[in-house]
Coordinates of C-alpha atoms and ligand atoms in Angstrom, one line a residue:
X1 CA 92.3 89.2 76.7
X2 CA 91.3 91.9 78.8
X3 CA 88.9 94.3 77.3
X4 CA 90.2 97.8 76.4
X5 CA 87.1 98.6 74.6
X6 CA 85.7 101.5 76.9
X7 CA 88.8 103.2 77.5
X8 CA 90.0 103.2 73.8
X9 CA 86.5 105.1 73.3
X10 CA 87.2 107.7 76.0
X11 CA 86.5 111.3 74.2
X12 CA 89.2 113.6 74.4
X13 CA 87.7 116.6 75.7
X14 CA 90.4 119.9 75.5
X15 CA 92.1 120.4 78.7
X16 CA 91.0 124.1 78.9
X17 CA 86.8 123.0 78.6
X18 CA 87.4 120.1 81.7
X19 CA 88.2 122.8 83.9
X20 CA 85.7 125.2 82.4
X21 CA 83.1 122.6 83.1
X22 CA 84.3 121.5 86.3
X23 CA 85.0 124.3 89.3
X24 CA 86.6 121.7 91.5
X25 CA 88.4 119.8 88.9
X26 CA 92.0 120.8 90.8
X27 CA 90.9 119.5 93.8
X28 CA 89.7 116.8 92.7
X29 CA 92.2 116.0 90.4
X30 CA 95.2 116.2 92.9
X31 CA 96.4 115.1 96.3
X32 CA 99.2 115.2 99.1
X33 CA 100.8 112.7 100.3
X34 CA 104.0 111.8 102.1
X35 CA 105.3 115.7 101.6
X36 CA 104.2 115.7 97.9
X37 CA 101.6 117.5 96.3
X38 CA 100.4 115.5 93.0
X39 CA 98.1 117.8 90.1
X40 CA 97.2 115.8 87.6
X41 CA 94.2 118.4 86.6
X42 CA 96.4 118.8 83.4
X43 CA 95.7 115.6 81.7
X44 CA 92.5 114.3 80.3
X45 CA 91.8 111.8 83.2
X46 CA 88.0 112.4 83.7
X47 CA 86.1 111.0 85.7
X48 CA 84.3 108.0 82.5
X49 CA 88.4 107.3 82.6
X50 CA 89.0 106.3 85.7
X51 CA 85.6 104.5 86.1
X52 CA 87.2 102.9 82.8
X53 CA 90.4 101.8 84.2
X54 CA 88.5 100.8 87.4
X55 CA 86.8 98.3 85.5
X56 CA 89.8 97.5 83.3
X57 CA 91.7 96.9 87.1
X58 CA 89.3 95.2 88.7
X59 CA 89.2 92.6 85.6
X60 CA 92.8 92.6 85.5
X61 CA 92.8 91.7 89.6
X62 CA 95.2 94.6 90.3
X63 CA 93.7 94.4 93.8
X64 CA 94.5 91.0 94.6
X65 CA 97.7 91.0 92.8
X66 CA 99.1 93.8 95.0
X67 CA 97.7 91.5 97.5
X68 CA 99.8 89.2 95.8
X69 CA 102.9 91.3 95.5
X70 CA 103.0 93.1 99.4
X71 CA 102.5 88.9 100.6
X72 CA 105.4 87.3 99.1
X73 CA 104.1 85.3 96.5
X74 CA 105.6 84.0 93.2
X75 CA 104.5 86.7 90.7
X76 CA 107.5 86.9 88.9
X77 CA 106.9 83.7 87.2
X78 CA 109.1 83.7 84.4
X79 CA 111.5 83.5 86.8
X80 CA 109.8 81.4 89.5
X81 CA 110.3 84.3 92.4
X82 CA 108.4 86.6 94.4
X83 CA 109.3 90.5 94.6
X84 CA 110.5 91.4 97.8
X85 CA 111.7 95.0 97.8
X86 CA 108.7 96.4 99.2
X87 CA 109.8 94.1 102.3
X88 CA 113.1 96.2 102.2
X89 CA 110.9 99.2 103.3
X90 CA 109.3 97.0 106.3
X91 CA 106.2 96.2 105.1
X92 CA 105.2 93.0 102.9
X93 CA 105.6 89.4 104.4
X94 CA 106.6 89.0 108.2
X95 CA 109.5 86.7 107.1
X96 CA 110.8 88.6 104.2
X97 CA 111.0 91.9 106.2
X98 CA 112.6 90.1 109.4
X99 CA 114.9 88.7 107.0
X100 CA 115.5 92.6 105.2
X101 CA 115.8 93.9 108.8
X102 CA 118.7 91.2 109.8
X103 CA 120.9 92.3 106.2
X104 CA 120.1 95.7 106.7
X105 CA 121.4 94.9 110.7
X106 CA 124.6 93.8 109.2
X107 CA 125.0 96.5 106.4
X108 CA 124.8 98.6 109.6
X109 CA 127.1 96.8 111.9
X110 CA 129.8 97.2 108.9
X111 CA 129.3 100.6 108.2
X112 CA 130.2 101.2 112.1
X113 CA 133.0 99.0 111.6
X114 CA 134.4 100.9 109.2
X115 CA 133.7 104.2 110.5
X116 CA 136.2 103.5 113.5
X117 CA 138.5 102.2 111.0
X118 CA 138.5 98.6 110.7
X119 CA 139.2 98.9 107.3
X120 CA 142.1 101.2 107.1
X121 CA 141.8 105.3 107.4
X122 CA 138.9 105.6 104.8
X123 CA 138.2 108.7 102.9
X124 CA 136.8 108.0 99.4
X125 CA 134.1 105.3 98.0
X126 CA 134.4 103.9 95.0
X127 CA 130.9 102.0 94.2
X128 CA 131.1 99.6 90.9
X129 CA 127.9 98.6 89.4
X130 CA 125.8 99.1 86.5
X131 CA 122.0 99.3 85.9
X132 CA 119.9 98.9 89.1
X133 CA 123.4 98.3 90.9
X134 CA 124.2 102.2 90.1
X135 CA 121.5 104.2 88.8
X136 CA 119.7 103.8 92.5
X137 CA 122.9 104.5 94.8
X138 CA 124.1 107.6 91.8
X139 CA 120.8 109.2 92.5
X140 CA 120.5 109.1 96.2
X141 CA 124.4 110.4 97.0
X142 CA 123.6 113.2 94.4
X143 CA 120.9 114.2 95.2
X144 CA 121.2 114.3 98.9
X145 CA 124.8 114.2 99.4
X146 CA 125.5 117.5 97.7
X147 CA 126.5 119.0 101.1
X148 CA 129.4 117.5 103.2
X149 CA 128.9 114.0 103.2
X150 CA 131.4 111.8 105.3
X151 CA 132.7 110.2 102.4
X152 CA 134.1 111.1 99.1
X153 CA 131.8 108.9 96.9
X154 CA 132.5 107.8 93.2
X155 CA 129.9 105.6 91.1
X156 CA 131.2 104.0 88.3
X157 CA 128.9 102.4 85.6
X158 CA 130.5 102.1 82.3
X159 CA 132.9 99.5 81.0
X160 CA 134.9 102.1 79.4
X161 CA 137.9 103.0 80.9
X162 CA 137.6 106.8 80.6
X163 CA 135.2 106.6 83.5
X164 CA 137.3 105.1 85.7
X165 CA 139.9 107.5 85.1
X166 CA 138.1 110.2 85.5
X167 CA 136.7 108.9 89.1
X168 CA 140.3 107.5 90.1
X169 CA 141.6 111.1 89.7
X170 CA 141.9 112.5 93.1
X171 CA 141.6 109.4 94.9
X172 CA 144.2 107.7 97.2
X173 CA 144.4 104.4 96.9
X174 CA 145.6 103.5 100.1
X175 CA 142.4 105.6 101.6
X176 CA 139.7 104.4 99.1
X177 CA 137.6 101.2 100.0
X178 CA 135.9 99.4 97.0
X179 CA 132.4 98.7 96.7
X180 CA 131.9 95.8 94.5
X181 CA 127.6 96.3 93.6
X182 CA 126.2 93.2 91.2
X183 CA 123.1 91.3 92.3
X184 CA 124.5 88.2 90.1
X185 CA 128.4 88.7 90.5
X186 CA 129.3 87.9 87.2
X187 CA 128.2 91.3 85.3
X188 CA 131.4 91.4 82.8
X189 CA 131.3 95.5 83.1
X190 CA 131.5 95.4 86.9
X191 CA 133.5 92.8 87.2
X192 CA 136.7 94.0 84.6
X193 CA 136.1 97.7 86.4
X194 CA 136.5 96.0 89.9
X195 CA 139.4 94.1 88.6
X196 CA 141.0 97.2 87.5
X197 CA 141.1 99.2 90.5
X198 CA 142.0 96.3 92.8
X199 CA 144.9 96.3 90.8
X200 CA 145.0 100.5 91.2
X201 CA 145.1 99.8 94.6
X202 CA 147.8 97.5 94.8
X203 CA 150.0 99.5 92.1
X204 CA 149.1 102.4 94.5
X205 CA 150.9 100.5 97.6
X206 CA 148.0 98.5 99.2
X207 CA 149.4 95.3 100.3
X208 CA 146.1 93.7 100.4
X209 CA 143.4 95.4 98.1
X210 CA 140.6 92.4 98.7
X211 CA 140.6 93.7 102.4
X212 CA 139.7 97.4 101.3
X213 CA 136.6 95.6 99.2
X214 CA 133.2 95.1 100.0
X215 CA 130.8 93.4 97.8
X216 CA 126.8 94.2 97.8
X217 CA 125.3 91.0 96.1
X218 CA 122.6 88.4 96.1
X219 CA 125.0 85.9 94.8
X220 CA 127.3 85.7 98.2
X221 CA 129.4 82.6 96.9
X222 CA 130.3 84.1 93.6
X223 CA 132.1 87.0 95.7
X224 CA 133.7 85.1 97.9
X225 CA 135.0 82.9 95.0
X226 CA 136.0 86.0 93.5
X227 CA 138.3 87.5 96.5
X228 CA 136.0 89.0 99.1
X229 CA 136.0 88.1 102.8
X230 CA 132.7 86.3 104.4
X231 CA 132.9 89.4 106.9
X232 CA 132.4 91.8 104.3
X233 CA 129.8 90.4 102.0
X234 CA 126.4 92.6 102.4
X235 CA 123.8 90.1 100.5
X236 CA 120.3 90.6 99.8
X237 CA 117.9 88.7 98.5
X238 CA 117.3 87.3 95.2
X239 CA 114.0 88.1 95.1
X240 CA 114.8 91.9 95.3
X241 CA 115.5 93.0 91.6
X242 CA 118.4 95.0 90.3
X243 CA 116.2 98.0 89.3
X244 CA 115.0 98.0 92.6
X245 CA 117.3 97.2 94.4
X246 CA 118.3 100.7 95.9
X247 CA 116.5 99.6 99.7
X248 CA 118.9 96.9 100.1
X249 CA 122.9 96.9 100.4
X250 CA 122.8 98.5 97.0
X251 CA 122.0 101.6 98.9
X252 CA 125.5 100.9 100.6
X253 CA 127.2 104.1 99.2
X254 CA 124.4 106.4 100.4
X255 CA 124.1 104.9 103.5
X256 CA 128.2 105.4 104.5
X257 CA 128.2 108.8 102.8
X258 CA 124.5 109.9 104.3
X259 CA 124.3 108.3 107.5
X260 CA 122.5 105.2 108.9
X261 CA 119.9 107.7 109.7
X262 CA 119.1 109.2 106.7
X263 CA 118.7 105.9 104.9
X264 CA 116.5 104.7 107.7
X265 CA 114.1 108.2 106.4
X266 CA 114.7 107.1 102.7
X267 CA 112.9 103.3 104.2
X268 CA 110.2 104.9 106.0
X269 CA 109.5 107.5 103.2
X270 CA 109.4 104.4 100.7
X271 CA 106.8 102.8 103.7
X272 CA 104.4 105.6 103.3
X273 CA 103.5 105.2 100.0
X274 CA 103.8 101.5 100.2
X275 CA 100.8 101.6 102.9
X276 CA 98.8 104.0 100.9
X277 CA 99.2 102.3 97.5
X278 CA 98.3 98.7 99.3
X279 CA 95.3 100.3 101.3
X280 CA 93.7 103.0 99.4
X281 CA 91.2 102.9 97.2
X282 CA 91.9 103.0 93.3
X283 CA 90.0 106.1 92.7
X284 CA 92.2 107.5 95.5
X285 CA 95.6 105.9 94.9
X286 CA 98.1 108.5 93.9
X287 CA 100.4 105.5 91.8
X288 CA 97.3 103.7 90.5
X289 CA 96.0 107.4 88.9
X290 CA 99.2 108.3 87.8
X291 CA 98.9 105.0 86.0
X292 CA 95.9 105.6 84.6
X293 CA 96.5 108.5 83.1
X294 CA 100.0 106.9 81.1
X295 CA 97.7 104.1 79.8
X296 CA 95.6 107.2 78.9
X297 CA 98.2 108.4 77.0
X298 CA 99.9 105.3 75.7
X299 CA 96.1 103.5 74.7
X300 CA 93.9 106.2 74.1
X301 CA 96.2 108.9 72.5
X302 CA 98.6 106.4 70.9
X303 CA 101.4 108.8 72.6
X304 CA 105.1 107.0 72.3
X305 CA 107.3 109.1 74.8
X306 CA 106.6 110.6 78.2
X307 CA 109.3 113.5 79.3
X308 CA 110.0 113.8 83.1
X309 CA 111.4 117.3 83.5
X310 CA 112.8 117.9 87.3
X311 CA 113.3 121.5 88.0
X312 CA 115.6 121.1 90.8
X313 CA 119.1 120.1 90.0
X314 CA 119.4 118.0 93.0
X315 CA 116.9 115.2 91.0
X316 CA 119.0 115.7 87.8
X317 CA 119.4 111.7 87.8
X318 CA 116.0 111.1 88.4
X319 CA 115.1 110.6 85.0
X320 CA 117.9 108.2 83.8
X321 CA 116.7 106.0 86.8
X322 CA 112.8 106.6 86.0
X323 CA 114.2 105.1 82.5
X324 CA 115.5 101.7 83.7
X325 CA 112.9 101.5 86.3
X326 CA 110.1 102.1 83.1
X327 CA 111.5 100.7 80.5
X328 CA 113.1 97.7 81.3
X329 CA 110.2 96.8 83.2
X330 CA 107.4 97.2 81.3
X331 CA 109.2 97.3 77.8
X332 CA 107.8 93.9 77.1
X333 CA 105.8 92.1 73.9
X334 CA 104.4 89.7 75.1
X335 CA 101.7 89.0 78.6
X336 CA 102.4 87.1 81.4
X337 CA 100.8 84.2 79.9
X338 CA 103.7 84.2 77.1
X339 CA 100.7 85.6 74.3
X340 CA 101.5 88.5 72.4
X341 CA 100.8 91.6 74.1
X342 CA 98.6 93.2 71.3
X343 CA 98.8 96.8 72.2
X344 CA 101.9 99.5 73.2
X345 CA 103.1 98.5 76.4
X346 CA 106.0 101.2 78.1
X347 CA 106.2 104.5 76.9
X348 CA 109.7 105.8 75.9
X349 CA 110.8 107.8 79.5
X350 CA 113.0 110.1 78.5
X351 CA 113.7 113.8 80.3
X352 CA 116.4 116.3 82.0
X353 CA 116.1 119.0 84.0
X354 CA 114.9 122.8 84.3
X355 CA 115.4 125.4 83.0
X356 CA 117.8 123.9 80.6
X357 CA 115.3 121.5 78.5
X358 CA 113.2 124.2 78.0
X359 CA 116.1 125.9 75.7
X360 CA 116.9 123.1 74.2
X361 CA 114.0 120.5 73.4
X362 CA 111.0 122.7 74.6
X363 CA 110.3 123.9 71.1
X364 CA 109.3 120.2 70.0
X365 CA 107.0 119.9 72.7
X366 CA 105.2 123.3 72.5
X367 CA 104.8 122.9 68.5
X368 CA 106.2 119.6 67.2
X369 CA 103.8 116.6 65.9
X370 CA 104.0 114.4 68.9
X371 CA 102.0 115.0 71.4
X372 CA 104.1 114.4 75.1
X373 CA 102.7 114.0 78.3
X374 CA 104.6 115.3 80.8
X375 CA 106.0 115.0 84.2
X376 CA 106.8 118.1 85.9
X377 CA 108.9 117.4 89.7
X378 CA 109.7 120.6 91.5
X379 CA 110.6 121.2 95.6
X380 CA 109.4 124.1 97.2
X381 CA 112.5 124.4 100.0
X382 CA 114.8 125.6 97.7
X383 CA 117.9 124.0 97.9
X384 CA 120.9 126.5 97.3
X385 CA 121.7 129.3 99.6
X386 CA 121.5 131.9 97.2
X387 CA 118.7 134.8 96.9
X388 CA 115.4 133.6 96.6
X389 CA 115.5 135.0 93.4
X390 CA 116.8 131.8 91.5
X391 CA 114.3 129.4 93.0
X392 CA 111.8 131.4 92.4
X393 CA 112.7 132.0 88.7
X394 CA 113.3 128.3 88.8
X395 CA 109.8 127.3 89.8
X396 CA 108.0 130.3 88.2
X397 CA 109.2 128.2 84.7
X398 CA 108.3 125.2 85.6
X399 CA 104.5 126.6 86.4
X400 CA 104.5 128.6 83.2
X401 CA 105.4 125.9 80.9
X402 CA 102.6 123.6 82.2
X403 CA 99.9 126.3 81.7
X404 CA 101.3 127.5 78.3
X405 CA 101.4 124.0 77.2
X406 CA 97.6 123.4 78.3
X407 CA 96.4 127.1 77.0
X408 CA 98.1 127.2 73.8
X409 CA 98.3 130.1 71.7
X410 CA 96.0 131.3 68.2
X411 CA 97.8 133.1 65.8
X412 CA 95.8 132.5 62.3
X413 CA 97.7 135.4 60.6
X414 CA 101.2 133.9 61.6
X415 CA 100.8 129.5 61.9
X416 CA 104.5 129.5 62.7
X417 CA 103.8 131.6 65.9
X418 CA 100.9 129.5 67.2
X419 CA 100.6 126.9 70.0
X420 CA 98.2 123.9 69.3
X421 CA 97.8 124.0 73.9
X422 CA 96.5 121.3 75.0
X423 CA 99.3 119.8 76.0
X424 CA 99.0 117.5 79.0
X425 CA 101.4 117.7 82.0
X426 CA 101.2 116.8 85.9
X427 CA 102.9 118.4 88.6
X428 CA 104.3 116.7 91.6
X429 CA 105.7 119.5 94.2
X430 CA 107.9 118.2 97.1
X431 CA 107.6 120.0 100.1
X432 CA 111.6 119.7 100.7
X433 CA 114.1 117.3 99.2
X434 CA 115.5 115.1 101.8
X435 CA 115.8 111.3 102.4
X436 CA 112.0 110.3 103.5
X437 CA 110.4 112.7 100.8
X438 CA 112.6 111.4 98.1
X439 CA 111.9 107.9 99.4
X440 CA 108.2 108.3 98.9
X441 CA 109.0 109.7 95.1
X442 CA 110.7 106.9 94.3
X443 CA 107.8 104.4 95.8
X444 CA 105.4 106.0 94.2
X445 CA 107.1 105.5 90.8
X446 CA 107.9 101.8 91.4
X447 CA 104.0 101.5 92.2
X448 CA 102.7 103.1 89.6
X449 CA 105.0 100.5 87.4
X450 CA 103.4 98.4 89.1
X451 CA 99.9 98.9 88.3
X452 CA 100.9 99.6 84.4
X453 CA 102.4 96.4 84.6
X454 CA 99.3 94.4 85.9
X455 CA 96.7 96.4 83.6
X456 CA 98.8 95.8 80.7
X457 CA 98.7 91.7 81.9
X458 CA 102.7 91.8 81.4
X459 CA 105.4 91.1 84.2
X460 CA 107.1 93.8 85.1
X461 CA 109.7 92.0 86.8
X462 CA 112.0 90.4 84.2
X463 CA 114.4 92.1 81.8
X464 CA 115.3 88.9 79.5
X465 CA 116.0 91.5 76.7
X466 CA 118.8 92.8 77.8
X467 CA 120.2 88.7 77.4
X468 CA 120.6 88.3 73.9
X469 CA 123.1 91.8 73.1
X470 CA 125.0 90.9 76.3
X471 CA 126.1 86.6 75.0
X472 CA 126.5 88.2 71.6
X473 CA 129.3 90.8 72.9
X474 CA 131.1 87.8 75.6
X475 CA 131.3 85.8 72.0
X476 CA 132.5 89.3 70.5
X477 CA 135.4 89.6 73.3
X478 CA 136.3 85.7 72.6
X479 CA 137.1 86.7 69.4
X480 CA 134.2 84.4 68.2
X481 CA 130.4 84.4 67.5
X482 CA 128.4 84.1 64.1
X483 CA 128.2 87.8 63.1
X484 CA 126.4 89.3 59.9
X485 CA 129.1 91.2 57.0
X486 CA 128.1 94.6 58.7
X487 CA 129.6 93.4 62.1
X488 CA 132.2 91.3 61.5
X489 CA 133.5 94.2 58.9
X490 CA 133.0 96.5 62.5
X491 CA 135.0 94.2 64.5
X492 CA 137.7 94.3 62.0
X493 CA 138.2 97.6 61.4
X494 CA 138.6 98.2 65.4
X495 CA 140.9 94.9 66.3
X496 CA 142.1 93.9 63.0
Ligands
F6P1 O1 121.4 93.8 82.0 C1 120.4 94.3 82.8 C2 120.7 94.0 84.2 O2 120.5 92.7 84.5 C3 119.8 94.9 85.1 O3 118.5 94.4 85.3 C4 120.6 95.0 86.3 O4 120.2 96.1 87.1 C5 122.0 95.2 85.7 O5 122.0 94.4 84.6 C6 123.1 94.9 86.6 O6 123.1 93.5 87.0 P1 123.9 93.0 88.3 O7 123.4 93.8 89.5 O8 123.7 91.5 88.4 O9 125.4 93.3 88.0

């Protein structure tokens, strides 16, 4: 067991008295890198706690097991693979990123294809996937395909049928093509919505729906079995995981609707902080502080949640993908070794955007009980062509509620108008919001997984959790399965 003592002993010293006894703590408690500006002078990371975690990672071998991860090998050993996205990006193993760069050739080479209509006069996109097969693609279109984009996209998630309605609305179905997005192929949810709108399509006159489809899978077979040409198959590989899978032909719907070009900038943005987190030092590397300072939180200040707050509406998805990408991997009990974990591992990610938060949950964080570090995101270039007035109202609030949540407020004649302060919160400013810069954001957040991950001796790279609700609802929908009075009453009352 690795020792925690040292950092569960780190004092907590007020935010407000680090920087009074530290004239350069902003500089050195913040960075730029790939056209972001991190500012993490608003937690309690001092310099005893990052000599702390330093120890902690070096017992812990986070330096050769990134060694590990960016070369290929087996790390994810419940599940006997290695982790390949960062090969995705072009860096990691010479065979796993010639192998990346021949899919991504062919995701490319379809794409053209279907831009001079091979596949019929294409205007809309309708991506199926849940999880890592949706959250990724969702994000990228929205937040960078809020201008014209060349494609009408639609991302549909959720078994329920209401969704698909709602995205089927204004969609022709002889002008829609079909992406089918499951890394296993046999997800029921993506499967019984993919069923449905090939049968849309034919219903809506298309003589042959399975040639309007194209499937973005690591299980190839399973999609041919299931109806889709050879030709229009766009695997990756298995060692790529769902929830981060968003480099590979997952990223198909941004790619059509973006551009080749723009994804290319989302790769080489992703590549940036992929060579910084593998080469930089620890007391220098922007993912491994920014995971210092959540095991801060998590260890030291026994803190449950973290909020990621993104005051620009373009990144309102960012923290439902931040969620999956936290939570499902490092929401584990137990280490890599199979022993009980013995301490909190992922903190609850939860989050929305500003200014809206701040008039609805706000109140909780200023004066409630729990204590929540925060993650602010802003971009400077604003991103509406309005009067400057609204971004800079918009960004004026974001600054204000990290320094009034650090200062705090007195008020002993009046508690119920008093700020505790000392509230901890770090800023990362983009320069501008396109596909390179929100490629690095995204790297840096897999990275810093990463790093929790390995200091918390757990693998981040299963989700066997998710396995045991998922066979109890297919023995649900057989009409089967060994349910307690509560359920079975449940299931009664909705089916009879
Ligand atoms: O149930 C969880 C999960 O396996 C995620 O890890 C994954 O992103 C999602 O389901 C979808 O899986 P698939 O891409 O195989 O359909």
């Amino acid at each position: 067991m690795a020792d925690w003592s040292a950092i569960e002993a780190l004092p907590r010293t007020p935010l407000v008295d680090l920087f009074a006894a530290d004239p350069d703590r902003l500089t050195r408690y913040s960075a730029d890198l790939a056209g972001l500006h991190f500012d993490w002078s608003k937690t309690h990371l001092t310099d005893e706690a990052i000599a702390a975690f330093s120890a902690l990672a070096r017992e812990q071998d986070l330096t050769g097991k990134r060694e590990a991860l960016f070369s290929g090998k087996v790390i994810n050993v419940t599940e006997g693979r290695a982790v390949t996205h960062i090969a995705e990006r072009g860096e990691g193993a010479p065979d796993d990123v010639a192998a990346a760069q021949g899919l991504h050739a062919r995701m490319r080479a379809l794409i053209d294809a279907i831009e001079s209509g091979a596949m019929g006069p294409i205007r809309h996109v309708l991506h199926v996937g849940i999880g890592g097969s949706a959250l990724g693609p969702d994000l990228l279109v929205d937040a960078l395909g809020r201008e014209e984009t060349r494609y009408e996209v639609a991302i549909v998630s959720n078994v329920d049928g209401v969704a698909l309605e709602d995205a089927l609305r204004g969609f022709d179905p002889t002008a829609t093509l079909l992406a089918v997005a499951s890394k296993t192929f046999t997800t029921t949810e993506t499967m019984l919505n993919a069923d449905s709108v090939v049968e849309w399509m034919r219903a809506g006159g298309v003589e042959d729906p399975y040639g309007r489809v194209v499937a973005l899978t690591a299980s190839p077979d399973k999609a041919i079995e299931w109806g889709v040409d050879e030709t229009r198959v766009l695997p990756f590989a298995d060692t790529v995981g769902g929830r981060y899978s968003l480099w590979s032909s997952i990223g198909f719907p941004a790619a059509i609707a973006l551009g080749w070009d723009a994804f290319a900038e989302l790769l080489e943005g992703a590549a940036e902080m992929d060579r910084h987190f593998r080469l930089a030092a620890l007391h220098e590397n922007v993912p491994a502080i920014a995971a210092f300072g959540d095991l801060y939180y998590t260890q030291v200040l026994h803190c449950e949640t973290r909020g990621v707050f993104c005051y620009d509406e373009r990144l309102r998805l960012l923290p439902s993908y931040l969620q999956q990408l936290e939570m499902e991997s490092n929401g584990k009990g137990v280490t890599i070794e199979g022993e009980p974990v013995g301490r909190p591992t992922a903190a609850i990610t939860w989050g929305g955007v500003g200014t809206d938060a701040q008039h609805a949950v706000f109140q909780l964080l200023h004066q409630g009980t729990h204590v929540v570090p925060l993650e602010f995101i802003g971009v400077i270039e604003p991103g509406d062509m309005l009067n400057e007035e609204h971004h800079r109202n918009l960004l004026n609030n974001m600054f204000a509620q990290g320094a009034a949540l650090m200062k705090g407020k007195a008020n002993p004649d009046d508690p119920a108008r008093a700020y505790p302060g000392d509230r901890p919160s770090t800023t990362i400013l983009a320069d501008t919001l396109d596909a390179r810069t929100l490629g690095a954001l995204i790297a840096f957040h897999e990275q810093r997984v990463f790093v929790n991950g390995v200091l918390l001796g757990i693998n981040s790279f299963d989700q066997f959790g998710v396995e045991l609700g998922k066979e109890m609802a297919k023995a649900a929908q057989k009409g089967g399965g060994d349910f307690d009075p509560s359920t079975t009453d449940l299931i009664k009352r909705a089916f009879g």
